[in-house]
Coordinates of C-alpha atoms and ligand atoms in Angstrom, one line a residue:
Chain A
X1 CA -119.0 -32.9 25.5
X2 CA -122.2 -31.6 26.9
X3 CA -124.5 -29.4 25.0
X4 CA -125.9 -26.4 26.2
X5 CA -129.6 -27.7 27.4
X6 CA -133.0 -25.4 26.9
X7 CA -135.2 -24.8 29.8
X8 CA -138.2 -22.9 27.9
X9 CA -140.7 -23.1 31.2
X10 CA -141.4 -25.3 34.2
X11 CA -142.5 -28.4 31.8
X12 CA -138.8 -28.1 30.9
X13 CA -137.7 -28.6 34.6
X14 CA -136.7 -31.7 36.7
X15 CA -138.5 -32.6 39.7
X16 CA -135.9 -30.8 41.7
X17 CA -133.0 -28.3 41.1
X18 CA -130.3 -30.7 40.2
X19 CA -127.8 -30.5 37.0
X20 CA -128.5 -32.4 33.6
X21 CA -125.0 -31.3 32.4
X22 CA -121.5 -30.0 32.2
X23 CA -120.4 -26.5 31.9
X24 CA -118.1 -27.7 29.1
X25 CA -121.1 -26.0 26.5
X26 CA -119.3 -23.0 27.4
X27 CA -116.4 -22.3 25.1
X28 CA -114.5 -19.8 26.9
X29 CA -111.6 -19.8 24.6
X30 CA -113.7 -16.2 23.9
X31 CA -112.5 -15.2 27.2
X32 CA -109.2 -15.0 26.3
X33 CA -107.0 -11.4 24.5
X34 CA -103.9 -13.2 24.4
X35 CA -103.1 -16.6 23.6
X36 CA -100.4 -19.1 24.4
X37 CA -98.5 -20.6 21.9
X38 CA -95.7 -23.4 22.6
X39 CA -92.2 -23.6 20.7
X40 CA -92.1 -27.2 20.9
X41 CA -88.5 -27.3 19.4
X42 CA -87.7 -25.7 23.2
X43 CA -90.3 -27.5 25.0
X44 CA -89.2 -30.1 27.1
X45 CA -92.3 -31.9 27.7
X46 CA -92.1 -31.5 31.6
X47 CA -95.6 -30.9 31.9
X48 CA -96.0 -28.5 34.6
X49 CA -98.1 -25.9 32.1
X50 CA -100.7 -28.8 32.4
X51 CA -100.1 -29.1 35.9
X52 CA -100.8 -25.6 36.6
X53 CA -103.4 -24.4 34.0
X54 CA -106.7 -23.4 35.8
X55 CA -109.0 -24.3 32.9
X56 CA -108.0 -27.7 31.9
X57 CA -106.9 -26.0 28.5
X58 CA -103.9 -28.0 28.4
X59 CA -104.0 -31.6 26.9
X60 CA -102.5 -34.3 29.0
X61 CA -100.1 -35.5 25.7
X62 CA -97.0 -35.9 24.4
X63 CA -96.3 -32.9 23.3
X64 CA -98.9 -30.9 25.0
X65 CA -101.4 -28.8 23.4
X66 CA -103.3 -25.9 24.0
X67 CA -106.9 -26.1 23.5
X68 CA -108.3 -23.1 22.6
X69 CA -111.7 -23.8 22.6
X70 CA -111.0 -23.7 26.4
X71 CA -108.1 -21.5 27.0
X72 CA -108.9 -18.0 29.1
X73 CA -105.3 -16.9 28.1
X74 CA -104.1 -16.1 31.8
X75 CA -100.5 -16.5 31.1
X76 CA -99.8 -18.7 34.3
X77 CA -98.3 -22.0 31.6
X78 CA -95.7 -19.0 30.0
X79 CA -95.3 -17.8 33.4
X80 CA -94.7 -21.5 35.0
X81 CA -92.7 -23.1 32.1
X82 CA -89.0 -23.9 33.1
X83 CA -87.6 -22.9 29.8
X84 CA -89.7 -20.4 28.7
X85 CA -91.0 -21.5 25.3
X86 CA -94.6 -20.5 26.0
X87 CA -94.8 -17.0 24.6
X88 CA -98.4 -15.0 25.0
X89 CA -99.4 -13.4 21.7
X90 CA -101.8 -10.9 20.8
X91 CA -104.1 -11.0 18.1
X92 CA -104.6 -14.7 17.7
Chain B
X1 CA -103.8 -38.2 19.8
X2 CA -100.8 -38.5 21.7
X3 CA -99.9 -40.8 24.4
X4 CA -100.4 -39.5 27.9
X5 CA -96.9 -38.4 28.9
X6 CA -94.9 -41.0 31.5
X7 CA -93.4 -38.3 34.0
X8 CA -96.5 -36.6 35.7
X9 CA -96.1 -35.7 39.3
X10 CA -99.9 -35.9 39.8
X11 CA -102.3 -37.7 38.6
X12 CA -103.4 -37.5 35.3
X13 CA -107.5 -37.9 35.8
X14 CA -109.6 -35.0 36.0
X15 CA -112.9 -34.3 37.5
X16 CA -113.9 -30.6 37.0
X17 CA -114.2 -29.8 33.4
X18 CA -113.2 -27.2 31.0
X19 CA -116.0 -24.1 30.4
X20 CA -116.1 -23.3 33.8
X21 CA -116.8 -19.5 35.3
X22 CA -113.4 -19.1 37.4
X23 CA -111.8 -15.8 36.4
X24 CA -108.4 -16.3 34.4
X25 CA -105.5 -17.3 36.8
X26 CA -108.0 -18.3 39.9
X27 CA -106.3 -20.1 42.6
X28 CA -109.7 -21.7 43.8
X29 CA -110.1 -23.4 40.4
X30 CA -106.8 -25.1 40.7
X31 CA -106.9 -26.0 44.5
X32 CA -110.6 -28.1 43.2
X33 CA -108.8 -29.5 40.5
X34 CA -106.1 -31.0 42.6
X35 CA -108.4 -32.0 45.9
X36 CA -110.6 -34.2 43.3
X37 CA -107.2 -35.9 42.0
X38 CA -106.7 -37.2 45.6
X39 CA -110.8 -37.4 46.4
X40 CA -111.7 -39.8 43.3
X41 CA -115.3 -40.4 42.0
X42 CA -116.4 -42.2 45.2
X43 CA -117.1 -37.8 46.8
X44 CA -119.7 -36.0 47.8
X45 CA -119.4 -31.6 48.0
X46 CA -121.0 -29.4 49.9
X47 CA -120.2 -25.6 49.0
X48 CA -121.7 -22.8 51.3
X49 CA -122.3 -19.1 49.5
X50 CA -118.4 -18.5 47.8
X51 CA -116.9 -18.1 44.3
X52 CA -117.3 -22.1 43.7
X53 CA -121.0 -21.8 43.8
X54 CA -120.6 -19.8 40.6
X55 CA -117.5 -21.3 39.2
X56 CA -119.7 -24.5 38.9
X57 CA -122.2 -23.1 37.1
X58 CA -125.7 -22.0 36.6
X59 CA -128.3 -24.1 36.8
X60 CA -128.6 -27.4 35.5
X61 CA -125.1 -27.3 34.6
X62 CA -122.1 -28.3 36.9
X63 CA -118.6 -28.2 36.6
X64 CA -117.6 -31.0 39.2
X65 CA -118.2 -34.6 38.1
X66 CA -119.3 -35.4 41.9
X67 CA -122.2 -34.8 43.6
X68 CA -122.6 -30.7 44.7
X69 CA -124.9 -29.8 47.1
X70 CA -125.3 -25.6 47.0
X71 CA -125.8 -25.0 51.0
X72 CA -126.7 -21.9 52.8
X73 CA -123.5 -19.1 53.5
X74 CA -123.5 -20.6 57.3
X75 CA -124.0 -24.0 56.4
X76 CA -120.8 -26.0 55.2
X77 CA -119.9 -28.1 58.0
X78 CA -123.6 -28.9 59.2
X79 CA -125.0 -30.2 55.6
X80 CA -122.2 -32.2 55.6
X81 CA -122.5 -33.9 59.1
X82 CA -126.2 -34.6 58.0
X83 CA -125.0 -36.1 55.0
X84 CA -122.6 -38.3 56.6
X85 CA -125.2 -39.3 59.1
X86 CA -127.4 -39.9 56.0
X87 CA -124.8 -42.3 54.5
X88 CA -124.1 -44.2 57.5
X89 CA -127.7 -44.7 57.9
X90 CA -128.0 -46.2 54.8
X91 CA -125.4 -48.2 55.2
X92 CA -122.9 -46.8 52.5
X93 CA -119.5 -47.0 53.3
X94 CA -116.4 -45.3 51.6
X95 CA -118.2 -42.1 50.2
X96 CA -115.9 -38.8 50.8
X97 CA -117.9 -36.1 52.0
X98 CA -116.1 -32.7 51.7
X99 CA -117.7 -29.4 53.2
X100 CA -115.4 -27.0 51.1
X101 CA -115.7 -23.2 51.6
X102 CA -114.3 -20.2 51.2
X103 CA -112.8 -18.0 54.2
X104 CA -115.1 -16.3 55.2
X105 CA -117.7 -18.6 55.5
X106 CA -115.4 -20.5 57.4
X107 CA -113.5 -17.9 59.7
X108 CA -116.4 -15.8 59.8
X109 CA -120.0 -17.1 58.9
X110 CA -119.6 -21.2 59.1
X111 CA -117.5 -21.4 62.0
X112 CA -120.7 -22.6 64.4
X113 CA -121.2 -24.9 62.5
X114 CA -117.3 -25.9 62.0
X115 CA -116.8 -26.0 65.2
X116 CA -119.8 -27.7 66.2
X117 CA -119.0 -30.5 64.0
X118 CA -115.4 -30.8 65.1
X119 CA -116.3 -30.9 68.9
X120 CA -118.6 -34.1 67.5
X121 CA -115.7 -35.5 65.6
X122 CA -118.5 -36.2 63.1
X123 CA -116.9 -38.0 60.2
X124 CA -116.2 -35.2 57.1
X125 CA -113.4 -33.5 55.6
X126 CA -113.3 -30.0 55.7
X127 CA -111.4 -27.7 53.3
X128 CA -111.6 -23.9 53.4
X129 CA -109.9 -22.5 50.4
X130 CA -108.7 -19.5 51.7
X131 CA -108.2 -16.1 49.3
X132 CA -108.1 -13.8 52.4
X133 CA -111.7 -11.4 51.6
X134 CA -115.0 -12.4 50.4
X135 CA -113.9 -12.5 46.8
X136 CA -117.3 -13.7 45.5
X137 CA -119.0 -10.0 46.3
X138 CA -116.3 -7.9 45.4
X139 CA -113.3 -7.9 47.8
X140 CA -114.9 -7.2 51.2
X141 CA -112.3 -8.2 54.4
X142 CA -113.1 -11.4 56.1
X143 CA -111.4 -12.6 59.5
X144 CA -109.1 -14.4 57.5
X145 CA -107.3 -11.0 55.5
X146 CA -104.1 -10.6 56.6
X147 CA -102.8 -7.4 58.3
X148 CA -101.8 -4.6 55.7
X149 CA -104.0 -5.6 53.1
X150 CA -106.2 -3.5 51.2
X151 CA -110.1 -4.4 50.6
X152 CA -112.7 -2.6 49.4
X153 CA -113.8 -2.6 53.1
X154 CA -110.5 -1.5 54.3
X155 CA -109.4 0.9 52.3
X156 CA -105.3 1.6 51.4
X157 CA -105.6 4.7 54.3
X158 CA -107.2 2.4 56.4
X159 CA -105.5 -1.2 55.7
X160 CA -106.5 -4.0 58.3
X161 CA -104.7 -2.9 61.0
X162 CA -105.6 -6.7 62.6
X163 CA -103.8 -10.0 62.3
X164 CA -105.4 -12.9 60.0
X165 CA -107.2 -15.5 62.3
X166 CA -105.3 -18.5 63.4
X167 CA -107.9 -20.7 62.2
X168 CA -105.4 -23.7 62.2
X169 CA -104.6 -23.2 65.8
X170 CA -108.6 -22.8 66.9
X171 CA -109.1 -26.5 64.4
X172 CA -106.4 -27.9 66.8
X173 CA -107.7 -26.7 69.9
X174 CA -110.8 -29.1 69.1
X175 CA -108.6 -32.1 69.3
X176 CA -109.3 -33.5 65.6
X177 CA -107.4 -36.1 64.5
X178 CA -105.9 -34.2 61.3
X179 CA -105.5 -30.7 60.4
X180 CA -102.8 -29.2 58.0
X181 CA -102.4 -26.1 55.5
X182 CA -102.0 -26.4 51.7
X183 CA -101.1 -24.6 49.2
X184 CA -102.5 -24.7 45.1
X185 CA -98.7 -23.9 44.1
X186 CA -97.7 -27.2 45.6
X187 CA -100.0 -29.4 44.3
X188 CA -98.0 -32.5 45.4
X189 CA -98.4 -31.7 48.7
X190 CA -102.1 -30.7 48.2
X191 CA -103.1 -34.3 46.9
X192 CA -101.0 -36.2 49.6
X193 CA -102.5 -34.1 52.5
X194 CA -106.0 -34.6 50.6
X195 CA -105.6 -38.5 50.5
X196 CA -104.5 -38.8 53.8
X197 CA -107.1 -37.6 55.6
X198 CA -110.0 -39.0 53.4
X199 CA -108.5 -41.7 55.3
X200 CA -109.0 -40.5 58.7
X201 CA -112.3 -41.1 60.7
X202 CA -113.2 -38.4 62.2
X203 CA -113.6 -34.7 61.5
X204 CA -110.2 -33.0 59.3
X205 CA -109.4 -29.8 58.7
X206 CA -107.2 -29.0 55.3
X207 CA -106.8 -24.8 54.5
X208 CA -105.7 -24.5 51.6
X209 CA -104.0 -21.1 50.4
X210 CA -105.6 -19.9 46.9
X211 CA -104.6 -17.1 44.6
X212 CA -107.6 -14.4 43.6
X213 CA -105.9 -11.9 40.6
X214 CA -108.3 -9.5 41.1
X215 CA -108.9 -9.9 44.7
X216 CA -105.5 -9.2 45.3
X217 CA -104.9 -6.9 42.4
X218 CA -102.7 -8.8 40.5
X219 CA -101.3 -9.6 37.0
X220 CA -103.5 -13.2 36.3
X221 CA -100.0 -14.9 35.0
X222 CA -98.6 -14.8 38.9
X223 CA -101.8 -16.9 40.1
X224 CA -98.5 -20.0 40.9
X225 CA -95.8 -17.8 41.4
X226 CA -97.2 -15.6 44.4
X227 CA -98.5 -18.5 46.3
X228 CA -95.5 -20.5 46.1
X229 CA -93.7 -16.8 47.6
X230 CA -95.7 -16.8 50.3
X231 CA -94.5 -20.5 51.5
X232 CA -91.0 -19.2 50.8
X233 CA -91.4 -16.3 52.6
X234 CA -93.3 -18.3 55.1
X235 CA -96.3 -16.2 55.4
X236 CA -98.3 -19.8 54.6
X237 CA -96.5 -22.2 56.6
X238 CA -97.6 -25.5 55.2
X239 CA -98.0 -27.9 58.7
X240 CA -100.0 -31.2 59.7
X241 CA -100.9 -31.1 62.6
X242 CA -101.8 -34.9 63.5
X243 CA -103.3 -35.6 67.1
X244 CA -102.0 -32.6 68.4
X245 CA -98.4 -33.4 67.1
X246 CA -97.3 -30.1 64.8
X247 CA -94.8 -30.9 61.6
X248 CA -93.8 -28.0 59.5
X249 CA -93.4 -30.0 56.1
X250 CA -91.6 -27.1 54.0
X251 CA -88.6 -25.4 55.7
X252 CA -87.5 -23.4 52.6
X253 CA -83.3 -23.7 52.8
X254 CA -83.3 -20.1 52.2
X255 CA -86.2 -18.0 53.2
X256 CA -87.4 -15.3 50.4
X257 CA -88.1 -11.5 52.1
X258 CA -91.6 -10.6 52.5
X259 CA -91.4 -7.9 50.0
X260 CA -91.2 -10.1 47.2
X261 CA -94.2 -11.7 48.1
X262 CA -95.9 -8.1 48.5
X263 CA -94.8 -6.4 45.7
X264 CA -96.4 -8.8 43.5
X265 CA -100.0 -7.5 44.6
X266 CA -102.0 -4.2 44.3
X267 CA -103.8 -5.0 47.4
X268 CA -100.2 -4.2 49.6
X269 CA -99.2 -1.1 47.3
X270 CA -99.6 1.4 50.1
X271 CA -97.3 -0.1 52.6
X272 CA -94.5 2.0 53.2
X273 CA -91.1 0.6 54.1
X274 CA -91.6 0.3 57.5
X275 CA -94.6 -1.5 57.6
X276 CA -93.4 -4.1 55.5
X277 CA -90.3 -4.7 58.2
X278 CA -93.1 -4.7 60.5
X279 CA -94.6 -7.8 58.3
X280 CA -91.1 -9.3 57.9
X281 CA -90.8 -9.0 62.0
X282 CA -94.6 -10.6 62.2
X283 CA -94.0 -13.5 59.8
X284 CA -90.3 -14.3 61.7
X285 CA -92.4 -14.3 65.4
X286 CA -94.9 -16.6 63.9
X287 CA -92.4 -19.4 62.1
X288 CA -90.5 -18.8 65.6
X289 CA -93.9 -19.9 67.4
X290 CA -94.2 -22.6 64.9
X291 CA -91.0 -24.2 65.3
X292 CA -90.9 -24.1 69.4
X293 CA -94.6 -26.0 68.9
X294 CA -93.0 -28.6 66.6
X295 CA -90.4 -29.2 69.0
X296 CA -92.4 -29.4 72.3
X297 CA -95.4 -31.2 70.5
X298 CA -93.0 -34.1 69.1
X299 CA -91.2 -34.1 72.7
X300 CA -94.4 -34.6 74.6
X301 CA -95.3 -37.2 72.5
X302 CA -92.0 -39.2 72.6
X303 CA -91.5 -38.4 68.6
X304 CA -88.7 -37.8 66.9
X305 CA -88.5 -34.8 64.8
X306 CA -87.3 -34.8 61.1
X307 CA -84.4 -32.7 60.6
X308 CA -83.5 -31.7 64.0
X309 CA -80.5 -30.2 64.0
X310 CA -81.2 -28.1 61.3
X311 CA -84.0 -26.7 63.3
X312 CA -82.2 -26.1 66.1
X313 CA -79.5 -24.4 64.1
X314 CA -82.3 -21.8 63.1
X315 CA -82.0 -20.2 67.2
X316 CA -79.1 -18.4 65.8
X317 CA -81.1 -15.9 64.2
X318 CA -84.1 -15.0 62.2
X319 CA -83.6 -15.7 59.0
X320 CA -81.4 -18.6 58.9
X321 CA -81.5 -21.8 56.5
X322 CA -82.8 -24.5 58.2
X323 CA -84.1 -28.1 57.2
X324 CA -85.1 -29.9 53.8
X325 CA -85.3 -27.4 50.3
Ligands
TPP401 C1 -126.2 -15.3 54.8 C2 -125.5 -14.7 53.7 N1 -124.9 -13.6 53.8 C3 -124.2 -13.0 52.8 C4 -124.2 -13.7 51.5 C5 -123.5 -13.0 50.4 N2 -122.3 -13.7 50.0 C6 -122.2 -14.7 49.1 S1 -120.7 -15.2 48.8 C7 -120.1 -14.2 49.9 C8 -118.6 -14.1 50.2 C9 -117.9 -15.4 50.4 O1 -116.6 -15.2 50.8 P1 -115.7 -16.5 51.0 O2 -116.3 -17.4 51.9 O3 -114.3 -16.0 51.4 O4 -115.5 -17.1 49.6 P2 -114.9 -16.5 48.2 O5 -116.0 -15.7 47.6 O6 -113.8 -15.6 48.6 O7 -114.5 -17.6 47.4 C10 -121.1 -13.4 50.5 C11 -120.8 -12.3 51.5 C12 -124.9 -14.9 51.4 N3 -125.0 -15.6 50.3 N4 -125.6 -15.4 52.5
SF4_402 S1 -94.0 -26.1 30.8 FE1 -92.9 -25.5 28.9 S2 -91.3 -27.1 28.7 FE2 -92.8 -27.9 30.1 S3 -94.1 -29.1 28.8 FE3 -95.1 -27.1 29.0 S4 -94.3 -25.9 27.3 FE4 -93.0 -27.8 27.4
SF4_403 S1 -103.1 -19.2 29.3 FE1 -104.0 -19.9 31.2 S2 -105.9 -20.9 30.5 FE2 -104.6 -20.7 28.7 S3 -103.5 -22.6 28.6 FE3 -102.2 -21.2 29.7 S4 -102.6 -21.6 31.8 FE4 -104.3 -22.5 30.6
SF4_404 S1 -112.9 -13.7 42.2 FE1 -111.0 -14.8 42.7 S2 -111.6 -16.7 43.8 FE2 -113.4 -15.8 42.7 S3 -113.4 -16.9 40.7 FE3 -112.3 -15.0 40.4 S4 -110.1 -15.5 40.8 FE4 -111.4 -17.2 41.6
MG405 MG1 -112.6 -15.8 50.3

């Protein structure tokens, strides 16, 4: 994972404008006010919350997981899942 | 961890990480994510002024693990005719390089330079992801809104009174070799559209149809749902349009009413009854136009056409079922 990279002052810059990194520094699990959580005795593994979820915050696994380092808690994966195991709770 | 799981309808590599500055539930995010999954490593971006050139990131970070070039609003299509002209100078064959915009800077600002590069058949892929307004600065109407709409340029007493621009029909009219709608709720369809033309010489055209919550005043959870409405309802068509020859690839057997589509979003809250029959009665006209262009297009080119009789059984009436689910 990239780390979030300092730029004090022009010494710090690169010849040009180009990028020295990913924006996966920014945890925006703090995003979220409601947070997915899976009740894998339901869950059928079909996949399509990974296939949906905007923020890559869905591991590509058997089961799959929810990473909340990442997740912005939009709801689509409890929206989208077929059997409706995802549930979106408050407080977590 | 856990093995990857065996029944994935897409493919399982990424290239756009995690951490980047889409709102929750945006429709652009996913259309990347799935265009990238078809593109591969081997792709080069350009992105004009749109909500990509801050999903990516600030400075010196990016969210793409291709090449980005940020471009000027206007700019899409000609940066990436230079840099196809640049790689074919050098001699590098096999690079992908995508102009991708929003809407409005390709209905409205970038479609110069769009066209320009079409009439050239210069050899790039171009995909507008299309959210209907300029999303990026706050929900301004572009070309490409749809009639009834609200934006914070036309307001709910003063909805756009004006169709959305048949940009697909003004991309055929250049005589490319590919053009064809998307949508992010089908991403199956997305990434086989995608790989096909990457495979095309010549200049392509792919609009994809992208979910905005809070441009379209909506509950982030229905970023899926209400695109995949509006191909039910057929307000997005998806087509190819290949030399000229129109295919409609979705013909929904049983076609959803507009008002479920609408009621979904804030930004259609004002309509009254009437004006959503008046919708209903615009989107029927249009899938009419559609289908008599599939039919005459395949017939003048000596093709046969996938699922006529169901077509044809559609003549009886607006509304019908007719072809594949
Ligand atoms: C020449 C110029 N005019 C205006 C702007 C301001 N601007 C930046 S993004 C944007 C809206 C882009 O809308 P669209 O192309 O639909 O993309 P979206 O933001 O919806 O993703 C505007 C007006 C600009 N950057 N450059
Ligand atoms: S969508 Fe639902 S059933 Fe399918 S894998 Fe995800 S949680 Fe399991
Ligand atoms: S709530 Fe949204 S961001 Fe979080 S895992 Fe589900 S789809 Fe992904
Ligand atoms: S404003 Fe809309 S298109 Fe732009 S990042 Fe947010 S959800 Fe995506
Ligand atoms: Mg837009």
């Amino acid at each position: 994972m990239t780390e979030k990279i300092d730029i004090r002052g022009a010494c710090d810059m690169p010849p040009m404008a180009k990028s020295l990194g990913r924006m996966s520094w920014n945890k925006t699990g703090s995003w979220r006010n409601v947070t997915p959580v899976i009740d894998y005795d339901k869950c059928t593994r079909c996949m399509l919350c990974w296939k949906f979820c905007p923020d890559l915050a869905i591991s590509c696994t058997d089961p799959p997981e929810i990473i909340l380092d990442y997740c912005k808690g939009c709801g689509v994966c409890a929206e989208e899942c077929p059997v409706k195991c995802i549930e979106m709770k408050e407080g977590l | 961890m856990a093995e990857v799981p065996k029944k994935l309808t897409i493919p399982a590599e990424e290239y756009i990480c995690s951490g980047h500055l889409a709102c929750q539930g945006c429709g652009a995010a996913l259309a990347m994510r799935y265009a990238l999954k078809a593109l591969g490593p081997n792709t080069v971006y350009t992105v004009p002024a749109c909500c990509w050139s801050v999903i990516d990131g600030p400075f010196p970070y990016t969210t793409l693990g291709v090449p980005l070039f940020h471009i000027a609003f206007e700019a899409a299509a000609a940066s990436a005719c230079g840099l196809s002209a640049g790689l074919e100078m050098v001699g590098k064959k096999g690079v992908n390089v995508v102009a991708w915009a929003g809407d409005g800077g390709t209905a409205d600002i970038g479609i110069q330079a769009l066209s320009g590069a079409a009439e050239r058949n210069d050899n790039i892929l171009y995909i507008c992801y299309d959210n209907e307004a300029y999303m990026n600065t706050g929900v301004q109407r572009s070309s490409s809104t749809p009639w009834g709409a609200w934006t914070t340029t036309t307001p709910a007493r003063h909805f756009k009174k004006r169709p959305k621009k048949n940009l697909v029909d003004i991309m055929v009219a250049h005589q490319i070799p590919y053009v064809a709608t998307a949508a992010m709720a089908f991403p199956e369809d997305l990434i086989r559209k995608v790989s096909k033309a990457k495979d095309i010489e010549g200049t392509k055209y792919i609009q994809i149809f992208a979910s905005c919550p809070p441009g379209w005043r909506m509950a982030p959870e229905y970023a899926v749902k209400a695109v995949r409405l509006a191909v039910n309802t057929r307000i997005w068509p998806q087509l190819e349009v290949e030399h000229g020859v129109y295919t409609i690839n979705r013909k929904p057997r049983k076609y959803t009413p507009v008002a479920e589509y609408l009621k979904l979003q804030g930004r259609f809250a004002h309509l009254t009854e009437e004006q959503i029959e008046q919708m209903q009665e615009m989107v029927e006209r249009e899938w009419d136009r559609l289908l008599f262009l599939e039919k005459s297009t395949h017939e003048m080119a000596g093709l046969p056409l996938a699922g006529e009789k169901a077509a044809a059984s559609k003549e009886g009436g607006a509304g019908a079922a007719a072809g594949q689910g």
